[in-house]
Amino acid sequence: MQVHLVGGFLGSGKSTAIAMACKALAERKITAGVVTNDLGRYLVDTAFFDAQKIPAVQVTGGCLCSQYDDLLIKLDRLKRAVQPEVIFIETVGCSADLVAAVIKPLLEVRGPHDGNITFSVFADTRLLSLWASGESVPFSNKVMYLYGRQMEEAGLIVLNKRDLVSPGRARQALEDARSRFPAKQIALQNSLDPLQIDIWLDELDALSRRSTPLNSLQLEYNHYAEGRSALGWLDVNLDFTSQSISNHRPMVIDWITALEREFRQRNIGLGHLKMMVKAGKTDARVSLTTGDAAGWRAQVPDLRCREMHALVNIRAEADPTLLRELVQQTAQSAAGRAESQVEEKETEVFRPDYPKPKRRVP
Ligand SMILES: Nc1nc2c(ncn2[C@@H]2O[C@H](COP(=O)(O)OP(=O)(O)O)[C@@H](O)[C@H]2O)c(=O)[nH]1
Ligand SMILES: [Mg+2]
């Protein structure tokens, strides 16, 4: 059984690539399963895999390093449920030190014929290109410390979303990344393109046959913790009710537009904003990250019903209480304009705590 760990910063495209890869494998009659990971409990990504009928289990309430025992339990559950030939483990976007705290401990308990565990680290080509060329980025140095360290421990760096920059800018990003990480294997990718996902899968296959071990990261834990705790986490469930059956789509677009404007005006670096909206039998995932233009609007379908549920996950460099206030205010206003009511349900608001790996193999 092959295990592929997929890391990288918030919003870099990990879930998208994994879902595309699972579909490509399914076409080849290969069963794949996914372990998702987040610090919170109410997760859009898990709903995203479920909606596509991709077998997924989640490790929540902390990163894989601190939840290592739960990771073993969930891997076992996944194996028993679907006997996958391939497992993708997606790490939460604020984590690093995965070679020492996840890959090496897992390799110790694997059988001799299981092959290597591959480690892809994703980076949004737009953010990577700003950072690597020294231009201004939407996050502080503390967060960018974490960003850089993530790539340093990769077996393969994937410069993802190459389609969102010009071919020249993509080539330049690749060169800049090569000069920052000279020893690394680095590839440009568009994870929405099935052919490029096939190339990634072939690469993972080749990497899992290679016996070169990955090196544990030399990580300054206090700096790492500072970078993590500069980020705010908000997971909120909201119920919208209109007076009669109506289409909630214009209200959702109105709401996200207002929220996005608040982030922009306050210069809040947005890791990602993900929303799972559900009305009757329709559900859809809406997702945007820093630098995304209006393309997310196409992700909002018609939502005809009296009641609509929205699960919102926001990870951004801001006080999480402010994130909650902004979501509440913009949701109230958008609902008011649409003559609907909104009620907040289960909510989690926090900053990532100090990372404490359960096991660490230097
Ligand atoms: N244009 C483009 N969008 C992408 C690509 N990969 C991911 N995305 C989008 O980027 C956003 C974040 O992706 P997601 O997979 O949720 O990122 P994660 O937080 O790393 O799991 C979503 O809106 C995706 O549709 C890509 O290669 N090209
Ligand atoms: Mg994800």
Coordinates of C-alpha atoms in Angstrom, one line a residue, residues 155-276:
G155 CA 10.4 15.3 -1.2
L156 CA 8.7 17.1 -4.1
I157 CA 7.7 20.7 -4.2
V158 CA 4.5 21.3 -6.3
L159 CA 4.2 24.8 -7.6
N160 CA 0.4 24.6 -8.0
K161 CA -2.1 26.7 -9.8
R162 CA 0.4 27.4 -12.6
D163 CA -2.6 28.2 -14.8
L164 CA -3.3 31.4 -12.8
V165 CA 0.0 33.1 -13.8
S166 CA 1.4 33.7 -17.3
P167 CA 3.8 31.0 -18.7
G168 CA 6.7 33.4 -18.3
R169 CA 5.9 34.1 -14.6
A170 CA 5.5 30.4 -14.0
R171 CA 8.9 29.7 -15.5
Q172 CA 10.4 32.5 -13.4
A173 CA 8.7 31.1 -10.2
L174 CA 10.3 27.7 -11.0
E175 CA 13.7 29.2 -11.4
D176 CA 13.3 31.2 -8.2
A177 CA 12.2 28.1 -6.3
R178 CA 15.1 26.2 -7.7
S179 CA 17.6 28.8 -6.5
R180 CA 15.9 28.8 -3.0
F181 CA 15.8 25.0 -2.8
P182 CA 18.6 23.8 -5.0
A183 CA 18.5 20.2 -3.8
K184 CA 14.8 19.7 -4.3
Q185 CA 12.7 18.2 -7.0
I186 CA 10.2 20.9 -8.1
A187 CA 7.3 20.8 -10.6
L188 CA 4.8 23.2 -11.9
Q189 CA 1.2 21.9 -11.9
N190 CA -2.3 22.8 -12.6
S191 CA -4.3 20.4 -10.4
L192 CA -7.6 21.1 -12.3
D193 CA -6.0 19.3 -15.4
P194 CA -6.4 15.5 -15.3
L195 CA -3.3 15.1 -17.5
Q196 CA -1.1 17.0 -15.0
I197 CA -2.6 14.9 -12.1
D198 CA -1.5 11.8 -14.0
I199 CA 2.0 13.1 -14.2
W200 CA 2.0 13.9 -10.5
L201 CA 0.7 10.3 -9.8
D202 CA 3.5 8.8 -11.9
E203 CA 6.0 10.9 -10.0
L204 CA 4.6 9.8 -6.7
D205 CA 4.9 6.2 -7.9
A206 CA 8.5 6.7 -8.8
L207 CA 9.3 8.4 -5.5
S208 CA 7.7 5.7 -3.5
R209 CA 10.1 3.1 -5.1
R210 CA 13.2 5.2 -4.4
S211 CA 14.8 4.5 -1.1
T212 CA 16.4 7.9 -0.5
P213 CA 15.3 8.9 3.0
L214 CA 13.9 12.3 3.7
N215 CA 15.8 14.5 6.2
S216 CA 14.2 15.7 9.4
L217 CA 13.9 19.5 9.5
Q218 CA 16.0 21.6 11.8
L219 CA 13.2 23.6 13.1
E220 CA 13.3 26.5 15.6
Y221 CA 10.1 25.5 17.5
N222 CA 9.5 28.9 19.1
H223 CA 9.6 30.6 15.6
Y224 CA 7.4 27.9 14.2
A225 CA 4.9 28.4 17.0
E226 CA 4.9 32.1 16.5
G227 CA 4.1 31.7 12.8
R228 CA 1.2 29.4 13.6
S229 CA -0.2 31.5 16.3
A230 CA -0.2 34.6 14.1
L231 CA -3.1 32.9 12.3
G232 CA -6.7 32.9 13.3
W233 CA -9.1 30.0 12.9
L234 CA -12.8 30.3 12.6
D235 CA -15.3 27.5 11.9
V236 CA -18.9 28.5 12.0
N237 CA -22.2 26.9 11.2
L238 CA -25.0 29.3 10.1
D239 CA -28.7 28.6 9.3
F240 CA -30.5 31.0 7.0
T241 CA -34.3 31.0 6.7
S242 CA -36.3 33.0 4.3
Q243 CA -40.1 33.7 4.5
S244 CA -40.9 31.5 1.6
I245 CA -39.1 29.2 -0.9
S246 CA -36.6 31.4 -2.7
N247 CA -33.2 31.2 -4.3
H248 CA -30.4 32.0 -1.8
R249 CA -27.7 32.3 -4.5
P250 CA -27.8 36.2 -4.8
M251 CA -27.7 36.5 -1.0
V252 CA -24.6 34.1 -0.7
I253 CA -22.8 36.1 -3.4
D254 CA -23.7 39.4 -1.7
W255 CA -22.4 38.0 1.6
I256 CA -19.1 36.6 0.3
T257 CA -18.5 39.8 -1.7
A258 CA -18.9 41.9 1.5
L259 CA -16.7 39.6 3.5
E260 CA -14.0 39.6 0.9
R261 CA -14.1 43.4 0.7
E262 CA -13.7 43.6 4.5
F263 CA -10.6 41.4 4.3
R264 CA -9.1 43.5 1.5
Q265 CA -9.8 46.8 3.2
R266 CA -8.2 45.6 6.4
N267 CA -5.2 44.0 4.6
I268 CA -6.0 40.6 6.2
G269 CA -3.9 37.9 4.6
L270 CA -6.4 35.2 3.8
G271 CA -5.1 31.6 3.9
H272 CA -8.4 30.4 2.8
L273 CA -12.1 31.0 3.1
K274 CA -14.1 27.8 2.4
M275 CA -17.8 27.4 2.6
M276 CA -20.1 24.4 2.2

